[in-house]
mmCIF file of C-alpha atoms in Angstrom:
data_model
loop_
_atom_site.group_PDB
_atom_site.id
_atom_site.type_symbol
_atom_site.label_atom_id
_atom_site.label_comp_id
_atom_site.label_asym_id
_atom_site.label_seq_id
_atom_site.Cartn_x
_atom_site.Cartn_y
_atom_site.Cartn_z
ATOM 1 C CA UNK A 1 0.000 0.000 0.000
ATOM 2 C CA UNK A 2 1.525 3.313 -1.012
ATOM 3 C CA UNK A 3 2.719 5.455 1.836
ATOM 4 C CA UNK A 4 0.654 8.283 2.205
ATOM 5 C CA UNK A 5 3.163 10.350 4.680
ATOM 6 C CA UNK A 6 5.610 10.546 1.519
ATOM 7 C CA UNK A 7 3.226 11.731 -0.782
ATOM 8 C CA UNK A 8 4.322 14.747 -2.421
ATOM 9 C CA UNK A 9 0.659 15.611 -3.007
ATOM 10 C CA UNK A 10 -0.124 16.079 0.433
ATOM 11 C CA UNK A 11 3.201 17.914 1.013
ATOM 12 C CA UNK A 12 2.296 20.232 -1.287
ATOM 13 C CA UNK A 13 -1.122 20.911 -0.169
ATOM 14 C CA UNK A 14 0.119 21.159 3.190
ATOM 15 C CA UNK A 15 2.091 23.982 2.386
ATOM 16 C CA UNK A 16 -0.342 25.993 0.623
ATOM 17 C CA UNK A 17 -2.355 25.903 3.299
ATOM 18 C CA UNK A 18 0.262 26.849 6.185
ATOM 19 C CA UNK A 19 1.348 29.913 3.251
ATOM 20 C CA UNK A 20 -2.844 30.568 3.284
ATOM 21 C CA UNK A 21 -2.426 30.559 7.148
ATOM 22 C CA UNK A 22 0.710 32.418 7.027
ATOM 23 C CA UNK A 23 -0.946 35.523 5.558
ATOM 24 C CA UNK A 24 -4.112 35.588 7.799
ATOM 25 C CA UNK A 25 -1.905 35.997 10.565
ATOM 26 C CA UNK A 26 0.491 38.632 8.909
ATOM 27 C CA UNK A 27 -2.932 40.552 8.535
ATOM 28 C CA UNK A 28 -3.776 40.048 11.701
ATOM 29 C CA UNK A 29 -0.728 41.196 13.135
ATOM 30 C CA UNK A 30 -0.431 44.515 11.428
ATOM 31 C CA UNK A 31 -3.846 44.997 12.163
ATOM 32 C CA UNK A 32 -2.706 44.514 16.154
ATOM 33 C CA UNK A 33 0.483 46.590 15.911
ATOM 34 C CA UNK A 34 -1.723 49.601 14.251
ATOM 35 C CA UNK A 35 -4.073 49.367 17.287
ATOM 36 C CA UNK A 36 -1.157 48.852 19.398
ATOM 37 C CA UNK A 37 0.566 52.094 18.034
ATOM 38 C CA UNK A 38 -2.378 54.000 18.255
ATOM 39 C CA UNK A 39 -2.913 53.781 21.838
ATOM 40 C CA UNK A 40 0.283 54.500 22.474
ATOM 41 C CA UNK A 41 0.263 57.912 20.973
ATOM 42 C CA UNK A 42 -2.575 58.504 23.182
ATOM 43 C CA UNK A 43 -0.536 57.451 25.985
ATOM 44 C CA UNK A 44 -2.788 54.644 27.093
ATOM 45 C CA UNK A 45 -1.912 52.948 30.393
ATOM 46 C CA UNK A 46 0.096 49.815 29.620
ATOM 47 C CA UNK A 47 -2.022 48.466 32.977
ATOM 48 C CA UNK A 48 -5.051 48.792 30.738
ATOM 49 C CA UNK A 49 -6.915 45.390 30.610
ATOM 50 C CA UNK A 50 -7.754 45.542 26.584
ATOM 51 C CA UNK A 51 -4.366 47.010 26.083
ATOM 52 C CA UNK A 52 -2.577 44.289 28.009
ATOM 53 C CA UNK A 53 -5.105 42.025 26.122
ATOM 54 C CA UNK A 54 -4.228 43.412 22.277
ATOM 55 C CA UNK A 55 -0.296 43.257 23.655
ATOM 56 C CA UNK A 56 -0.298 39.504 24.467
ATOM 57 C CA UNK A 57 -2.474 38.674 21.328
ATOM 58 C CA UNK A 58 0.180 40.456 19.106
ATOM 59 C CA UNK A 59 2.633 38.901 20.645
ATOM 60 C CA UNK A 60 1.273 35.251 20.440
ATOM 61 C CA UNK A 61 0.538 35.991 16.316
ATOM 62 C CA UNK A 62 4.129 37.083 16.010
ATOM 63 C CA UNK A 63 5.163 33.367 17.090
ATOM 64 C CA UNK A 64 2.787 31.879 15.596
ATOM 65 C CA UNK A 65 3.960 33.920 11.945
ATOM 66 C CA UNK A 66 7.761 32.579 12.907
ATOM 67 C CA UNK A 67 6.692 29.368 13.145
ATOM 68 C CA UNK A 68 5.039 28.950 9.637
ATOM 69 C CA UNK A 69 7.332 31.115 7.939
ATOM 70 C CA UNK A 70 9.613 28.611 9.382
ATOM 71 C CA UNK A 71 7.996 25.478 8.065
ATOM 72 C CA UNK A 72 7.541 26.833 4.660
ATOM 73 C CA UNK A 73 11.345 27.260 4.463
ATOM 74 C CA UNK A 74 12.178 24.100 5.706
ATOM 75 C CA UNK A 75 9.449 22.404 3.137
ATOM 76 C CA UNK A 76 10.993 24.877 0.475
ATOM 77 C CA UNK A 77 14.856 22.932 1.827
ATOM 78 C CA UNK A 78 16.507 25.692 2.907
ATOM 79 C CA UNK A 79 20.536 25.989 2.400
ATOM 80 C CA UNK A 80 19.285 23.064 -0.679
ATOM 81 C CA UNK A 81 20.945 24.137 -3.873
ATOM 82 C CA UNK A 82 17.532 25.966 -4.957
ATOM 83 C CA UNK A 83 16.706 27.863 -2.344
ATOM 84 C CA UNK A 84 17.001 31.577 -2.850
ATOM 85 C CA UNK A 85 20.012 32.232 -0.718
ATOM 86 C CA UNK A 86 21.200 35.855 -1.449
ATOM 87 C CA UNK A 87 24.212 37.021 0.790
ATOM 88 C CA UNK A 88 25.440 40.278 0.077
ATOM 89 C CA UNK A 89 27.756 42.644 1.791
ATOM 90 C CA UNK A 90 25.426 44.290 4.180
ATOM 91 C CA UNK A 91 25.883 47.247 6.866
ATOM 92 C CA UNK A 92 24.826 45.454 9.837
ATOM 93 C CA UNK A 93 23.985 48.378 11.807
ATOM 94 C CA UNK A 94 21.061 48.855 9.400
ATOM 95 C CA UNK A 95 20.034 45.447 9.106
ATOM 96 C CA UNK A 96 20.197 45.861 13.304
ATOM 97 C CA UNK A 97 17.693 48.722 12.869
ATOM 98 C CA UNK A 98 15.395 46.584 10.815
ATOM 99 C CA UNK A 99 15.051 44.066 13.429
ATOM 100 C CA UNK A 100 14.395 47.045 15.904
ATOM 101 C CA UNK A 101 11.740 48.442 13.620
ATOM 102 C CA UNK A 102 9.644 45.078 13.100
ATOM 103 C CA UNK A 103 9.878 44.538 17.014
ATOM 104 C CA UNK A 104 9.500 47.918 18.954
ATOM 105 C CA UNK A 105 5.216 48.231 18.966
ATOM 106 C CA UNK A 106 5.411 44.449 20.796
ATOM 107 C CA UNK A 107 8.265 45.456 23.006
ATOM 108 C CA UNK A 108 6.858 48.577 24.010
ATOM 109 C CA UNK A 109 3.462 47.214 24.638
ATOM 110 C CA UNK A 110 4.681 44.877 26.890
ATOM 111 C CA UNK A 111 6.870 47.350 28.869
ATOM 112 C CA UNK A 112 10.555 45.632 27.744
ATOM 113 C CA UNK A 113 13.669 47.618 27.166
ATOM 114 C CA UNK A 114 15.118 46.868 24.197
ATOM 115 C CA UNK A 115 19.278 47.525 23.985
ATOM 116 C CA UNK A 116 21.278 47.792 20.974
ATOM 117 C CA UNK A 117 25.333 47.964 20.244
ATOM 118 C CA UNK A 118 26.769 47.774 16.978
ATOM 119 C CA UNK A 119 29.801 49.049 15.359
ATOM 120 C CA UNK A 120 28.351 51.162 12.998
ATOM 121 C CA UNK A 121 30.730 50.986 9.865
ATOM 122 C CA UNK A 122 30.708 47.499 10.425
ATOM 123 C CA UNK A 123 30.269 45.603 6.670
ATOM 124 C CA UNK A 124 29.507 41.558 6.805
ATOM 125 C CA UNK A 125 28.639 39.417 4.054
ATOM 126 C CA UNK A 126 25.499 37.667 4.871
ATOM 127 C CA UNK A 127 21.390 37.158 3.939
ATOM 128 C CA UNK A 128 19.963 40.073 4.910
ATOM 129 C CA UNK A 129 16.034 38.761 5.406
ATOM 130 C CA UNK A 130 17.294 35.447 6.538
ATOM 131 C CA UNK A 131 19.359 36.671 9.384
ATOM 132 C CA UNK A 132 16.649 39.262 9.850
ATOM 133 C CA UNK A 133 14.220 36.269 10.472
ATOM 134 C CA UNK A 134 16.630 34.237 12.974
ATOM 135 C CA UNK A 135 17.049 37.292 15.028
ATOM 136 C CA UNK A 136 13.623 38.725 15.359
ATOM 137 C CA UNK A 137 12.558 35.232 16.417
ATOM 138 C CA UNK A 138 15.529 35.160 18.875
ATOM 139 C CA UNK A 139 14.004 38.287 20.477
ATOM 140 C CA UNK A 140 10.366 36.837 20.060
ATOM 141 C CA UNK A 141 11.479 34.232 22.043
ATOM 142 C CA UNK A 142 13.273 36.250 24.855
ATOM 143 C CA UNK A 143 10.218 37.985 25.535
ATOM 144 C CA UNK A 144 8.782 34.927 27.328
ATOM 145 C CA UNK A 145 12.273 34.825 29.761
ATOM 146 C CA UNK A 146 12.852 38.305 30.387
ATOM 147 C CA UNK A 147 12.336 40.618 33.220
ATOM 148 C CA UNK A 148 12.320 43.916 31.672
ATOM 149 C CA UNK A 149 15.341 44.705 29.367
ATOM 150 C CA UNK A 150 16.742 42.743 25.953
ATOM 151 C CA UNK A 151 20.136 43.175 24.658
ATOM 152 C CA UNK A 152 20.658 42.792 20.994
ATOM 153 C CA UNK A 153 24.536 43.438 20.518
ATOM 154 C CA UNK A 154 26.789 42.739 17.494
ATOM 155 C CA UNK A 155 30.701 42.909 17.403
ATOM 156 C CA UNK A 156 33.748 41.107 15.170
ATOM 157 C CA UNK A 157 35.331 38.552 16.890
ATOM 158 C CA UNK A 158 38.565 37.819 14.121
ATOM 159 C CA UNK A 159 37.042 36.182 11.069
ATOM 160 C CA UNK A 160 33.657 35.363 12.483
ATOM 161 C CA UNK A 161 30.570 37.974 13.064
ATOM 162 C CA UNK A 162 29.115 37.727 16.641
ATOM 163 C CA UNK A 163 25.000 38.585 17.086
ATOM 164 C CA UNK A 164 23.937 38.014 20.112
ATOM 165 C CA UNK A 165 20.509 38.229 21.755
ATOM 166 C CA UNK A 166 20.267 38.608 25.893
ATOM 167 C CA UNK A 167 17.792 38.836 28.393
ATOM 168 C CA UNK A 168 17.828 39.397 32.363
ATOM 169 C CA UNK A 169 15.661 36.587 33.197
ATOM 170 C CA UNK A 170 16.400 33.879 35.043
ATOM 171 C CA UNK A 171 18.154 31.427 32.291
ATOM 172 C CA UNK A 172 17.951 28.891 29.930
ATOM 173 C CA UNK A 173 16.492 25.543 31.111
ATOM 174 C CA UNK A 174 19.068 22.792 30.554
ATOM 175 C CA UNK A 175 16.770 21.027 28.213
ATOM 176 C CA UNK A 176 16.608 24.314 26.236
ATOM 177 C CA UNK A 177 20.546 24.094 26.068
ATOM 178 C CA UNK A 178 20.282 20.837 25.070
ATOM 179 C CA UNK A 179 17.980 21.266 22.271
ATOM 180 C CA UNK A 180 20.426 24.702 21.290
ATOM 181 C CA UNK A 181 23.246 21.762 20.603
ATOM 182 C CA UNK A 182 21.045 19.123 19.428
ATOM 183 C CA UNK A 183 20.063 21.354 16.740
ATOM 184 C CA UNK A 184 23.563 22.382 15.671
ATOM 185 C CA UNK A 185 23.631 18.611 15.202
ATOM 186 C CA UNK A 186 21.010 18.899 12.602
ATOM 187 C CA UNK A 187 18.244 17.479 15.253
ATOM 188 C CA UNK A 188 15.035 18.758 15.943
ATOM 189 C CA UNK A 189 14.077 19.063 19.295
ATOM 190 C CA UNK A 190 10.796 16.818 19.995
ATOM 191 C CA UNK A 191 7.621 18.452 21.068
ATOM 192 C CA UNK A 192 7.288 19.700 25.005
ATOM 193 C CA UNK A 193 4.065 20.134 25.670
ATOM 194 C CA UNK A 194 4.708 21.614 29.254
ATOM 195 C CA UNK A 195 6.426 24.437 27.413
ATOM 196 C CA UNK A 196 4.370 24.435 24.135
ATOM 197 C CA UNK A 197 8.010 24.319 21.722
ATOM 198 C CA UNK A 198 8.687 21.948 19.090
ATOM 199 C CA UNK A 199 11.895 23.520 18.881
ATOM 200 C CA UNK A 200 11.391 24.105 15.622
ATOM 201 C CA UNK A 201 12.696 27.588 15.811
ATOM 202 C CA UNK A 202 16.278 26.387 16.983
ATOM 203 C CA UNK A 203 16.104 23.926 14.031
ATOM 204 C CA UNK A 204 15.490 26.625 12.060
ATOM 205 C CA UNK A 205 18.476 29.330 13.025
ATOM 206 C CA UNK A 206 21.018 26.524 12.678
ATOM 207 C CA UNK A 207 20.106 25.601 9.382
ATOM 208 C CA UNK A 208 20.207 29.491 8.408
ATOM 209 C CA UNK A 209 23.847 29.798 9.974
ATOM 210 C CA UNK A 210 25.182 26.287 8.405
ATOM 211 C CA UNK A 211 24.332 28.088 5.416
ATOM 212 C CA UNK A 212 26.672 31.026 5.759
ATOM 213 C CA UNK A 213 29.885 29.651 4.670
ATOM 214 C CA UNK A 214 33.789 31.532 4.306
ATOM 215 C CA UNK A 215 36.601 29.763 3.828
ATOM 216 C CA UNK A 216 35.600 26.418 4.888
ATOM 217 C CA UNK A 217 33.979 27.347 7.964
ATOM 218 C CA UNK A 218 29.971 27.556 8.360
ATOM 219 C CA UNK A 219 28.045 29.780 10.585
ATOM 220 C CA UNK A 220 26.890 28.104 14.083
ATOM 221 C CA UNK A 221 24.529 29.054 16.893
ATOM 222 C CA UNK A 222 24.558 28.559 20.656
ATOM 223 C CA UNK A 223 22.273 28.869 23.899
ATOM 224 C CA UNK A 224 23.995 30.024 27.072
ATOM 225 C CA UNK A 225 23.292 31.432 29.992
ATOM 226 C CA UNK A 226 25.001 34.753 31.558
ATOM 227 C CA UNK A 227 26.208 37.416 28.801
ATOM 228 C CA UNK A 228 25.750 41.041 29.526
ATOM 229 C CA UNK A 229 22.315 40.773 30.897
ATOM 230 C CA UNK A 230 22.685 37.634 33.530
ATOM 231 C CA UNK A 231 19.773 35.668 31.606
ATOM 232 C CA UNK A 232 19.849 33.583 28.391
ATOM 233 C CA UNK A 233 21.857 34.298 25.490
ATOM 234 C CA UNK A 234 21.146 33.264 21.974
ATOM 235 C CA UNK A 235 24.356 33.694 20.055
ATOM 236 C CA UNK A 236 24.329 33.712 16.091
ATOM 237 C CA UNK A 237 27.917 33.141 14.535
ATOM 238 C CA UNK A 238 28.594 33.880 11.233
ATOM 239 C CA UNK A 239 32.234 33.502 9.205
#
């Protein structure tokens, strides 16, 4: 009997749909950070119930827009010969400032402090919406550890390009660390329920970085605890 998990049938119709589903939310989300933004020029109480409400539920779209943008990158094989990969000598400091742009109605609404550092002549070779992606979701994801403050800080460390995101929570778990190396081993991490991660995300970042090749070395990332902050620290390495 023919396998139907292997069909490339249902493959594809699966990822039409998550693209369908994929857009919804990136309509919904705008829709959010334009409310968002509005009562913030009004200077709305961030103790406000329906403001604390529309923060949370912009905030949960935002992750749940990673996550399929995610999958349909994977399903598309990313760092496979026909994926669009398009690295380009980019001033980081600007592609920093993107990141801060897409992030700062969520971080506001929900009362965090978000740092920057970043040389600001500083030129790297790299794909600009890609890394773009792995960061924002880096900072998505510190949102759920932190106390009040994120640190997003960039710096050359010899031949390879340092990004690191940092929060002043209380630290990874160790079975987040684990999953950081597991997926630098090209592993998934299975699903925790407890914690609602498939650790897709992770999966996700280190396939980006593997990508980014110079020289015979390939880009890496790593969870640690500590950094600048005292909390987590997701570090994205690029050659």
């Amino acid at each position: 009997m023919e396998d139907q998990h292997s069909s490339p049938e249902l493959f594809l119709f699966l990822a039409s749909t998550v693209h369908d589903m994929k857009n919804s939310i990136s309509v919904l989300s705008g829709t959010l950070e334009s409310l968002l933004a509005a009562e913030q020029a009004k200077d709305v109480p961030q103790a406000d119930p329906a403001y604390l409400q529309m923060a949370q539920m912009l905030y949960q779209t935002k992750r749940l827009n990673d996550n399929l943008i995610q999958l349909l990158a994977l399903y598309k094989e990313v760092g496979k010969p026909g994926y669009p990969f398009d690295v380009q000598p980019q001033l980081v400091s600007q592609v920093i400032d993107q990141v801060v742009d897409q992030e700062k109605i969520l971080l506001a609404s929900k009362g965090i402090r978000l740092e920057t550092a970043c040389p600001p002549e500083l030129i790297w070779t790299l794909d600009e919406d890609l890394v773009i992606g792995v960061l924002a979701h880096a900072i998505n994801n510190a949102i759920r550890y932190t106390r009040d403050t994120i640190r997003l800080s960039v710096r050359q460390a010899g031949e390879v390009l340092e990004l690191r995101v940092e929060d002043n929570g209380d630290g990874y778990t160790q079975a987040l660390l684990d999953a950081g190396s597991a997926a630098m081993d090209g592993m998934a991490a299975g699903v925790n329920f407890s914690t609602n991660s498939t650790g897709l995300g992770l999966y996700f970042s280190s396939e980006v970085a593997k990508m980014h090749k110079h020289r015979g070395s390939s880009g890496s990332i790593a969870l640690e605890n500590g950094g600048a902050l005292g909390g987590g620290c997701f570090i994205l390495r690029l050659p």
